[in-house]
Every structure is written in structure tokens, then in C-alpha cells.
PDB file of C-alpha atoms in Angstrom:
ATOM      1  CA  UNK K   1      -3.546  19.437   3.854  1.00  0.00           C
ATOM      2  CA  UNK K   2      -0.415  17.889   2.683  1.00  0.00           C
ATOM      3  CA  UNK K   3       0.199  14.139   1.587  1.00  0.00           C
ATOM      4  CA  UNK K   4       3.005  12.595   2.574  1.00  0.00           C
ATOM      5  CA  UNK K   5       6.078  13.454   1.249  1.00  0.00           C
ATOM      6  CA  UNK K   6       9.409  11.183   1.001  1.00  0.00           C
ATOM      7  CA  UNK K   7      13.418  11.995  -0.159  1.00  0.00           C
ATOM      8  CA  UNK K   8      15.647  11.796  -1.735  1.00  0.00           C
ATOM      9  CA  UNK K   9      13.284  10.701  -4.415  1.00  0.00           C
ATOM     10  CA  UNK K  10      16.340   8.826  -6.274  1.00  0.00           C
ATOM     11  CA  UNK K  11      19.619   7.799  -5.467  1.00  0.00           C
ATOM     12  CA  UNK K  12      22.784   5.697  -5.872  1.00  0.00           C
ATOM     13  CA  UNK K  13      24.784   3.293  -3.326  1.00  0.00           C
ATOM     14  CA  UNK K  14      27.148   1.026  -3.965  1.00  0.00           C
ATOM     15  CA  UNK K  15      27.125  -2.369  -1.867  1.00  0.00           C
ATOM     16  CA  UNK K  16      27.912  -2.696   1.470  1.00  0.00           C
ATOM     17  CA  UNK K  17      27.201   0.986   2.070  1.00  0.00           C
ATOM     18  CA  UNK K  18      24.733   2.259   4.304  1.00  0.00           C
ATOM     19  CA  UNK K  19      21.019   4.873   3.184  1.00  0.00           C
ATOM     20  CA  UNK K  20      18.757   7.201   4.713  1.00  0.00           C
ATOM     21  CA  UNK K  21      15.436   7.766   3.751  1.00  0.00           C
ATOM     22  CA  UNK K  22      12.768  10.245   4.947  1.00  0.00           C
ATOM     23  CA  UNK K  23       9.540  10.378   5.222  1.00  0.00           C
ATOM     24  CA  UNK K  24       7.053  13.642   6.331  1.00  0.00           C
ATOM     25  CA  UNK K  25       3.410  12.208   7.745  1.00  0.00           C
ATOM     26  CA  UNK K  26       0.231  13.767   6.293  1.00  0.00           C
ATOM     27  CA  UNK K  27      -0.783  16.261   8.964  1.00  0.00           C
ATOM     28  CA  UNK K  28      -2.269  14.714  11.991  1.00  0.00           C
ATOM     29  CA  UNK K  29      -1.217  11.110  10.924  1.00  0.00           C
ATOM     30  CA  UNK K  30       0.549   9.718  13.870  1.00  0.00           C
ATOM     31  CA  UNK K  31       1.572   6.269  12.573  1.00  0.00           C
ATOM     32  CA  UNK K  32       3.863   5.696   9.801  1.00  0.00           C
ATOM     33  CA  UNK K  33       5.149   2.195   8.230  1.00  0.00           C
ATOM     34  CA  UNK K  34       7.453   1.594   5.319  1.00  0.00           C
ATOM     35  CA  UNK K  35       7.091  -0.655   2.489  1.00  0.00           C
ATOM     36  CA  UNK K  36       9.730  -1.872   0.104  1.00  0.00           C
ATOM     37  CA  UNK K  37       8.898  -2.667  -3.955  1.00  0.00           C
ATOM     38  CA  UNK K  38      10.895  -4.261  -5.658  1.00  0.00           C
ATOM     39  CA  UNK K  39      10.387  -3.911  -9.825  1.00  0.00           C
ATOM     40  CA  UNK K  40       7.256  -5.734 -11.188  1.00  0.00           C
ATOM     41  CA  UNK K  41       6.173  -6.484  -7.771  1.00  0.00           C
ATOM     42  CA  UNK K  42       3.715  -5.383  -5.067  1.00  0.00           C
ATOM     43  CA  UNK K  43       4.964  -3.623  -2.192  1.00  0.00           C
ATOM     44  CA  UNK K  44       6.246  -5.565   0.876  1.00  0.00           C
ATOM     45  CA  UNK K  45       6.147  -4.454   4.379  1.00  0.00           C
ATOM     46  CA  UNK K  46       8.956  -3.755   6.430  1.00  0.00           C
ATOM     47  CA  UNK K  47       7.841  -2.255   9.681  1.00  0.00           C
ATOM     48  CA  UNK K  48       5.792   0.561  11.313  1.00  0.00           C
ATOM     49  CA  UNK K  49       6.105   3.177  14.221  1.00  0.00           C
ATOM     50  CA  UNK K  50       3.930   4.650  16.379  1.00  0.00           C
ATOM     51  CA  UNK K  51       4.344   6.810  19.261  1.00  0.00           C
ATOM     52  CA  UNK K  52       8.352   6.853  18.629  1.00  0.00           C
ATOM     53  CA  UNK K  53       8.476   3.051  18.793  1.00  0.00           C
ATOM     54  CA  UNK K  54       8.331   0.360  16.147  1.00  0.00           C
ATOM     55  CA  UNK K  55       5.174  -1.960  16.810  1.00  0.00           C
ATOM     56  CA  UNK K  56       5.468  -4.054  13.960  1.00  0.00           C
ATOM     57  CA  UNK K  57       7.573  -5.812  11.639  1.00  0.00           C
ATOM     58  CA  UNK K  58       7.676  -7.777   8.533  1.00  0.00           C
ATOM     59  CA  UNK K  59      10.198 -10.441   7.045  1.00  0.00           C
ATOM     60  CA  UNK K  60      13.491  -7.897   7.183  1.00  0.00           C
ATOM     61  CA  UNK K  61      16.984  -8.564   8.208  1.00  0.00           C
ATOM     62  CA  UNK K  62      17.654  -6.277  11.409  1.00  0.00           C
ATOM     63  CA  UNK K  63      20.034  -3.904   8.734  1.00  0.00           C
ATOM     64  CA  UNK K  64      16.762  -2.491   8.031  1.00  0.00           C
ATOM     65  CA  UNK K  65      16.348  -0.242  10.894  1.00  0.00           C
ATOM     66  CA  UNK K  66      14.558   3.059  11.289  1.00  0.00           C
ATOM     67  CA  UNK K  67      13.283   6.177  13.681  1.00  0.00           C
ATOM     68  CA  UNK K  68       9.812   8.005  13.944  1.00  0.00           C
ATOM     69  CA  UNK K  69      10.209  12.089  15.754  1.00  0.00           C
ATOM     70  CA  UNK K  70       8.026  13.699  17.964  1.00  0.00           C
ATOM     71  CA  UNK K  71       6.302  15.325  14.827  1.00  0.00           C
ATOM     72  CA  UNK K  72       5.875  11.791  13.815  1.00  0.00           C
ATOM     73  CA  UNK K  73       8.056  11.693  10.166  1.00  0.00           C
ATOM     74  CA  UNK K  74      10.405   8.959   9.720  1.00  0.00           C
ATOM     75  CA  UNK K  75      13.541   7.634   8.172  1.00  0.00           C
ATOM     76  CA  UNK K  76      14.651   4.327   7.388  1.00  0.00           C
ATOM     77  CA  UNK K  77      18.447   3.207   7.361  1.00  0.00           C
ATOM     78  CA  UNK K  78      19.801   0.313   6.080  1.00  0.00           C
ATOM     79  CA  UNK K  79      23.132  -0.542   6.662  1.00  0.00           C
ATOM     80  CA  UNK K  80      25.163  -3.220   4.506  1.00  0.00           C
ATOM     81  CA  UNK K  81      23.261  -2.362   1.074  1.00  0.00           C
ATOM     82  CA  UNK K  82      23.814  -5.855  -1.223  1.00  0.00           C
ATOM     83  CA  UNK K  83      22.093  -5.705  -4.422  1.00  0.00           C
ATOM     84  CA  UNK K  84      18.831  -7.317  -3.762  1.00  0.00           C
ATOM     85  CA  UNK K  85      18.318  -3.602  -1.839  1.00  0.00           C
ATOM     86  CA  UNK K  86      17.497  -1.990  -5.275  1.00  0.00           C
ATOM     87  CA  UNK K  87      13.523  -0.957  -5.148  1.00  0.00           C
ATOM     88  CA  UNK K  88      11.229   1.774  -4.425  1.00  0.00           C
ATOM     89  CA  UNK K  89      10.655   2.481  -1.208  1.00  0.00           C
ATOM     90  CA  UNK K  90       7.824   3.719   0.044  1.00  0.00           C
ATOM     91  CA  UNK K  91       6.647   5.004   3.454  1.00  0.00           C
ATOM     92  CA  UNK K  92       2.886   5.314   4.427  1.00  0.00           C
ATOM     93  CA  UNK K  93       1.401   7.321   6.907  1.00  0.00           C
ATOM     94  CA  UNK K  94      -2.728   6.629   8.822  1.00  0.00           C
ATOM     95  CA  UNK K  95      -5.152   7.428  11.187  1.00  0.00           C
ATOM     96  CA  UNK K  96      -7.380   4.691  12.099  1.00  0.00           C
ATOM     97  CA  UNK K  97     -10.471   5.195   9.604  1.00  0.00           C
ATOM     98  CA  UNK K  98     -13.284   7.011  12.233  1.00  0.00           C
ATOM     99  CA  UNK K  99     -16.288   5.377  10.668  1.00  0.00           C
ATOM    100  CA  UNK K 100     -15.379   1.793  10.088  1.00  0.00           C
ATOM    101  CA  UNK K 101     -12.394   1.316  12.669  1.00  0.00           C
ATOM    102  CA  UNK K 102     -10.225   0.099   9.307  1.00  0.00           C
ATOM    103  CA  UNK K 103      -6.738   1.518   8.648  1.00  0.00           C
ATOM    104  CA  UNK K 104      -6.728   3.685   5.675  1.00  0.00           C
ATOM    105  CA  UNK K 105      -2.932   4.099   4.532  1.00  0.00           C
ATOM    106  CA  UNK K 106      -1.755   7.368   2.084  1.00  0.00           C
ATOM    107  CA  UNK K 107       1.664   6.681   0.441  1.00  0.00           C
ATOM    108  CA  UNK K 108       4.425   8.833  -0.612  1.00  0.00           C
ATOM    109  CA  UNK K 109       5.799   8.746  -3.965  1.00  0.00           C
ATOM    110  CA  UNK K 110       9.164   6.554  -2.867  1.00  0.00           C
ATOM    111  CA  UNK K 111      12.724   6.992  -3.063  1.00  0.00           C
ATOM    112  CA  UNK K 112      14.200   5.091  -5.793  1.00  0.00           C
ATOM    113  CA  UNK K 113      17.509   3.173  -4.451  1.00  0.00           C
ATOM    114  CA  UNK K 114      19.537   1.692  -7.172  1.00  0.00           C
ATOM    115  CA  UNK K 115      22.691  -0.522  -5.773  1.00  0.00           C
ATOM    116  CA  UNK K 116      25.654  -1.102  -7.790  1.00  0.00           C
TER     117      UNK K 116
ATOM    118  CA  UNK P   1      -4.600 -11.946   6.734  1.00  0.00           C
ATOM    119  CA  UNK P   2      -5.852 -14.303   4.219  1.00  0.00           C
ATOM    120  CA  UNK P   3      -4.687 -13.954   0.878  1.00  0.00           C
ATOM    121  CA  UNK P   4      -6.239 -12.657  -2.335  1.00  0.00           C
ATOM    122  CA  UNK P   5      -6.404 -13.648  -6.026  1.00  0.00           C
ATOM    123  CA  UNK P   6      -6.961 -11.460  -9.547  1.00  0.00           C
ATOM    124  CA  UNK P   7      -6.321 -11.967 -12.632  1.00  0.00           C
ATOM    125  CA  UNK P   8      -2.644 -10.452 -13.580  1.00  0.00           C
ATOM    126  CA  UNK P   9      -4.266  -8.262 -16.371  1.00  0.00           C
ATOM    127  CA  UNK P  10      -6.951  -6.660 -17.769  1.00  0.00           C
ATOM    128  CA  UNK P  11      -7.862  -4.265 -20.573  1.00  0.00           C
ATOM    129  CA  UNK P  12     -11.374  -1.889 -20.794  1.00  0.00           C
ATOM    130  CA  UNK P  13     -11.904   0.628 -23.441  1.00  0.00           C
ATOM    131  CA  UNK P  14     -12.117   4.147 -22.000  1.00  0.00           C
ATOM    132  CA  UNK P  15     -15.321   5.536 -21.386  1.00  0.00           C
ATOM    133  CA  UNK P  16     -16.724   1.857 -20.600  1.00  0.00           C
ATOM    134  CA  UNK P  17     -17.309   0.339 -16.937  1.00  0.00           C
ATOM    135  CA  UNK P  18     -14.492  -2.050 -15.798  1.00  0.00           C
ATOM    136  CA  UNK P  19     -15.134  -5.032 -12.982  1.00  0.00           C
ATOM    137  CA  UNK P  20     -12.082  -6.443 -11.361  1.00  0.00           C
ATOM    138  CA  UNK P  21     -12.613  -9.518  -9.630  1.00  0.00           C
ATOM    139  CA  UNK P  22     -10.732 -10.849  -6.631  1.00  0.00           C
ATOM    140  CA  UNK P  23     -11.215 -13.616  -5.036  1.00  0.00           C
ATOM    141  CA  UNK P  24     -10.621 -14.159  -1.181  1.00  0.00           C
ATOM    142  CA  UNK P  25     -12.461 -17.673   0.023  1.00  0.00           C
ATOM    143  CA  UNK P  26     -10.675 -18.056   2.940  1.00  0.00           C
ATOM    144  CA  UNK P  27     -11.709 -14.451   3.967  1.00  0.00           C
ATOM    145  CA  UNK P  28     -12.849 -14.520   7.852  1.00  0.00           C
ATOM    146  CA  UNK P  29     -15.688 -12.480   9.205  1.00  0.00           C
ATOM    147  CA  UNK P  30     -13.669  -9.492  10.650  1.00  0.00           C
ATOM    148  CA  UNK P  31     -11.784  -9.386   7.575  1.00  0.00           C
ATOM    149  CA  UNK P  32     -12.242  -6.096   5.685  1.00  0.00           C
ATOM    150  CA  UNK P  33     -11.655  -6.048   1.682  1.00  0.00           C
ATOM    151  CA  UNK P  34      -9.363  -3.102   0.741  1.00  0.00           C
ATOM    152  CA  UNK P  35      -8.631  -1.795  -2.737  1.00  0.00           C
ATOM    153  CA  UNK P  36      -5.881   0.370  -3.242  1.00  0.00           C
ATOM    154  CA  UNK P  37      -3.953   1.424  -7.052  1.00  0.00           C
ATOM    155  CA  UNK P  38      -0.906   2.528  -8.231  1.00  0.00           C
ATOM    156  CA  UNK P  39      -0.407   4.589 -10.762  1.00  0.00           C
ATOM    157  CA  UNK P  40       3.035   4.483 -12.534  1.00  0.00           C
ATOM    158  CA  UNK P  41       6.108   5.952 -10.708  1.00  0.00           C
ATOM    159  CA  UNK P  42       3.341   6.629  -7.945  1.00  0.00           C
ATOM    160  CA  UNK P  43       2.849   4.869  -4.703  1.00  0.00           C
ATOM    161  CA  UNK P  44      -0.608   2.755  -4.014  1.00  0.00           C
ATOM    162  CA  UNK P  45      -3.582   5.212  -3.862  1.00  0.00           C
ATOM    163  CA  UNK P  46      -6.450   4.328  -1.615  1.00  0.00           C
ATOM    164  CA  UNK P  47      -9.772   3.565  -3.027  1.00  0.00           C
ATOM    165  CA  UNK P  48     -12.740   1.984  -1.185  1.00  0.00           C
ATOM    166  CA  UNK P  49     -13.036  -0.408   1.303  1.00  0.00           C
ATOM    167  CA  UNK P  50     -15.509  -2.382   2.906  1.00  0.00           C
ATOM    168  CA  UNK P  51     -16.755  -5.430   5.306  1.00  0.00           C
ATOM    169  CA  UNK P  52     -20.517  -6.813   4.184  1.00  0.00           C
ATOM    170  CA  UNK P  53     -22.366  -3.661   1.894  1.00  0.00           C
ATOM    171  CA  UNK P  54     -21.783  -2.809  -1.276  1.00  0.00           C
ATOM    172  CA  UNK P  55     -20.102   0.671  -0.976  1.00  0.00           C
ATOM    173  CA  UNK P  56     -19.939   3.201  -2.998  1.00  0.00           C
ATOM    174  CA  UNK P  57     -17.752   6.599  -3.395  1.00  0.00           C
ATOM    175  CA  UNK P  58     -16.374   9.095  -5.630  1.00  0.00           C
ATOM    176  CA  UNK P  59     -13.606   6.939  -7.347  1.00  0.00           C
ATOM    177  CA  UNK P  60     -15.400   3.294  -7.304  1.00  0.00           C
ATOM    178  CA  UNK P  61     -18.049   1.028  -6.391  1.00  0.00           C
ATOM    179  CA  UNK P  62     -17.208  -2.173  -4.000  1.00  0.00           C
ATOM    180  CA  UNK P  63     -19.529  -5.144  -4.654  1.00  0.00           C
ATOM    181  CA  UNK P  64     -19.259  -8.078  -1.958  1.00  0.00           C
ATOM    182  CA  UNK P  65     -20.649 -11.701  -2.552  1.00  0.00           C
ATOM    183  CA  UNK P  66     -23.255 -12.723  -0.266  1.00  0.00           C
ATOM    184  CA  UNK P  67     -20.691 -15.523   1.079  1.00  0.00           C
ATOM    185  CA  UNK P  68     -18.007 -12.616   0.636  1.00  0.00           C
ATOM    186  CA  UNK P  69     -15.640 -14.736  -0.932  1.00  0.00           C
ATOM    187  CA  UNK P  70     -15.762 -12.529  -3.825  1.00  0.00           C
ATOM    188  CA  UNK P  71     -15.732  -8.994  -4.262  1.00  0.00           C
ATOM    189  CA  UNK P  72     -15.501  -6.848  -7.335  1.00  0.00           C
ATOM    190  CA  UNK P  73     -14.438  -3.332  -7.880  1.00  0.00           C
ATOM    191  CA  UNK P  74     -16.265  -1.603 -10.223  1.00  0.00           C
ATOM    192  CA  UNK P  75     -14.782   1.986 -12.113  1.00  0.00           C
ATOM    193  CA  UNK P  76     -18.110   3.223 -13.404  1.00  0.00           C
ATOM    194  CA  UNK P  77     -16.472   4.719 -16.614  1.00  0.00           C
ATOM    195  CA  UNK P  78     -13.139   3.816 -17.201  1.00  0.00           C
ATOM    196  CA  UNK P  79     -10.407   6.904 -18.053  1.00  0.00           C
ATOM    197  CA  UNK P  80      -7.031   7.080 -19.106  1.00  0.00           C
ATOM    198  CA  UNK P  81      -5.973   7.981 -16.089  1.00  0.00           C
ATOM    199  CA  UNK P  82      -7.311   4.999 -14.476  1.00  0.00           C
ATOM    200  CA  UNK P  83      -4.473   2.551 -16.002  1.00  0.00           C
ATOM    201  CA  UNK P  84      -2.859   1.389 -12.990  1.00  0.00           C
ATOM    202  CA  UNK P  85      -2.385  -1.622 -10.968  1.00  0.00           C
ATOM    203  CA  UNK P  86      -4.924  -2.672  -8.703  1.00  0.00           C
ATOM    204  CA  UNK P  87      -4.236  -4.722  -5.603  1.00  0.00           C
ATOM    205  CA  UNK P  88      -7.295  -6.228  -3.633  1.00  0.00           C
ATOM    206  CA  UNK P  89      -6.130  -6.426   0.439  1.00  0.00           C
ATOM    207  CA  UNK P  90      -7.976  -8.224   3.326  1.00  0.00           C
ATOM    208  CA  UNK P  91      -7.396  -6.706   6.367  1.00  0.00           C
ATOM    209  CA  UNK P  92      -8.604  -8.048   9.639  1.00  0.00           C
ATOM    210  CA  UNK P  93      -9.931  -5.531  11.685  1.00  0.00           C
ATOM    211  CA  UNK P  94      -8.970  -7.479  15.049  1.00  0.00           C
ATOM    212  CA  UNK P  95      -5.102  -7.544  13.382  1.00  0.00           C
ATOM    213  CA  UNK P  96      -2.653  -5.435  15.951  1.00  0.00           C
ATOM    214  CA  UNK P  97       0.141  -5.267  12.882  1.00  0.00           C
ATOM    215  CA  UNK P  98      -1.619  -2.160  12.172  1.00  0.00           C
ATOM    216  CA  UNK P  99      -0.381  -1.006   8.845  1.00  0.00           C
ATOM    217  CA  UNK P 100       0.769  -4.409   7.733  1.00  0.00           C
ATOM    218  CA  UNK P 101      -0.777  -4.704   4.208  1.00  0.00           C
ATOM    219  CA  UNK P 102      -0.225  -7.897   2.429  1.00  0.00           C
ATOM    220  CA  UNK P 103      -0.444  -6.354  -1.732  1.00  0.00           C
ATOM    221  CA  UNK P 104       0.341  -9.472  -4.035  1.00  0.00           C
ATOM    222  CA  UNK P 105       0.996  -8.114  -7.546  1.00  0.00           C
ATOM    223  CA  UNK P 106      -2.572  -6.961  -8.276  1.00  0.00           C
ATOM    224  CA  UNK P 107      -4.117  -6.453 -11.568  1.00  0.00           C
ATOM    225  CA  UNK P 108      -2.563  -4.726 -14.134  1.00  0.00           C
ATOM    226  CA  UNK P 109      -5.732  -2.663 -15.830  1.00  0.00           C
ATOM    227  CA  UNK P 110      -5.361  -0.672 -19.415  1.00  0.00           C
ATOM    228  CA  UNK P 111      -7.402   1.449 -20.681  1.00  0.00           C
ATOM    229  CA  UNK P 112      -7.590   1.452 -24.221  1.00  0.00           C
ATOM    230  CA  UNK P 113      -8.967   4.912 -26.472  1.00  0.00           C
TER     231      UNK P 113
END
């Protein structure tokens, strides 16, 4: 089975531009959040979606937006980039864990964002 | 989710067994202990979990206080490829955020030839 898979895997903005990220589930995996990282730190949570809808959301501005398909990948957009934007993002895909009823999360490699 | 602490750093010499600590004394009983490592320029990899046992797996051993308000994760014999950052997670298993992990900034574990 594949893992999850996320692009561009680095890129360039300038400030007050706007970014698209994607993200492609691990088969079956029907729930996908996104994390943000920010250098020398751990990763922070920004929201998730499930079922086409976001159902939870961390401590992000609404410029952080994103979408989940019917074949459950993802992007994320953020509009207005300001510096404080620059990190590795990282999206994460589950199923709830069958045996224990605990979420078990596999991450994507990020997409690097570096804002000038 | 109640919040963990580890040491920022630790070093083992390859081939020997490595305990990280973390400490989580305000854990509550329907809080699960996660442990999850990242690799450089990788995202966090998961690697055992667990509620009151000790578990065990292929990658690690989880060892729980009795009061669970310390657990340790234990890599049996330490490689180079097990250098990483590892981040110990409580998770409540009643939580609806879902996928809302809290990381910190883990443990920063070398292995040394």
C-alpha cells in the first residue's frame, strides 16, 4: 500500500501571496489533518477533515483554509503568506486503530515553504 | 490532552538499549500514551502506543508506571538509524478532535558508533 504522499515538496512565496499544498491519503484512510513545523520545533496542528468537512481546528488564523475530495486527499491554502508562514508542513492521514479504538496517524514527508 | 515532559536530549551508543522517559502526572484514565519519531527531513513516524500494559512490537517496547504517570520507551538495541526525535503524546480516547496531537519538542536521541 502506499503512504501518504504530499507536494510540492519545496517551494518559494514571497509575503502576502497566497500557497497550495497537497496531500494523497494512504489507501483506505478517510481522515486527513495537517500539521505545521516550524524549525527546531514539534509539529502544531492546524485542522482536520473528514467526510469532505473540517471537524477540527487548532490555534490558526482563518487564512489557513483547506479542502478534503471524495477520494479523501487534501490541500491546504493559505492566503496572505507573512513570514512567520516559513515551516514544514505536514499532512497526516488515519483510520481509527481497530484493536484499541486509538488514532494512529502516518505522515507525509512535508512541503517545505520558505517566505521571503 | 494533558501535557508531557522529556528530557530535550539524549545520547546511547549503538548496539546498546536506550530508555526515554516521559513524564505525564496529570495523565487521566482514558488517556492513551503515544510515541511517535522523526527522522530528519522526515515527518513523525508512528511507534507504539498504549493505555495500562506494557506493550511490545517490532520497533519498541512501551513500559507504563503502575500510577501511569510515567512511561518509558525502550529501543531494545539502539541503531544508527534510530537518531531521531522522539515526542511522547497523550491522547484521550474520549477526545472528538480526532487527529489533534499535541507533540512538544520531544527528545532529541543520538546514537553514537
Amino acid at each position: 500500500e502506499t503512504g501518504v504522499t504530499q507536494s510540492p515538496t519545496h517551494l518559494i512565496k514571497t509575503r502576502g501571496q497566497q500557497v497550495t499544498l497537497r496531500c494523497s491519503s494512504q489507501s483506505g484512510h478517510n481522515t486527513v489533518s495537517w500539521y505545521q513545523q516550524a524549525l527546531g520545533q514539534g509539529p502544531q496542528f492546524i485542522f482536520q477533515y473528514y467526510r469532505e468537512e473540517e471537524n477540527g481546528r487548532g490555534n490558526f488564523p482563518p487564512r489557513f483554509s483547506g479542502l478534503q475530495f471524495p477520494n479523501y486527499s487534501s490541500e491546504l491554502n493559505v492566503n496572505a503568506l507573512e513570514l512567520d508562514d516559513s515551516a514544514l508542513y505536514l499532512c497526516a492521514s488515519s483510520l481509527p486503530d481497530r484493536s484499541s479504538g486509538a488514532n494512529v496517524l502516518t505522515f507525509g514527508a512535508g512541503s517545505r515553504l520558505t517566505v521571503l | 490532552d494533558a501535557k508531557t515532559t522529556q528530557p530535550n536530549s539524549m545520547e546511547s551508543n549503538e548496539e546498546e538499549p536506550v530508555h526515554l522517559p516521559c513524564n505525564h502526572s496529570t495523565i487521566s484514565g482514558t488517556d492513551y500514551i503515544h510515541w511517535y519519531r522523526q527522522l530528519p527531513s522526515q515527518g513523525p513516524e508512528y511507534v507504539i502506543h498504549g493505555l495500562t500494559s506494557n506493550v511490545n512490537n517490532r520497533m519498541a517496547s512501551l513500559a507504563i508506571a503502575e500510577d501511569r504517570k510515567s512511561s518509558t520507551l525502550i529501543l531494545h538495541r539502539a541503531t544508527l538509524r534510530d537518531a531521531a526525535v522522539y515526542y511522547c503524546i497523550l491522547r484521550n480516547r474520549k477526545s472528538n478532535t480526532g487527529n489533534q496531537f499535541y507533540f512538544g519538542t520531544g527528545t532529541s536521541l543520538t546514537v553514537i558508533p
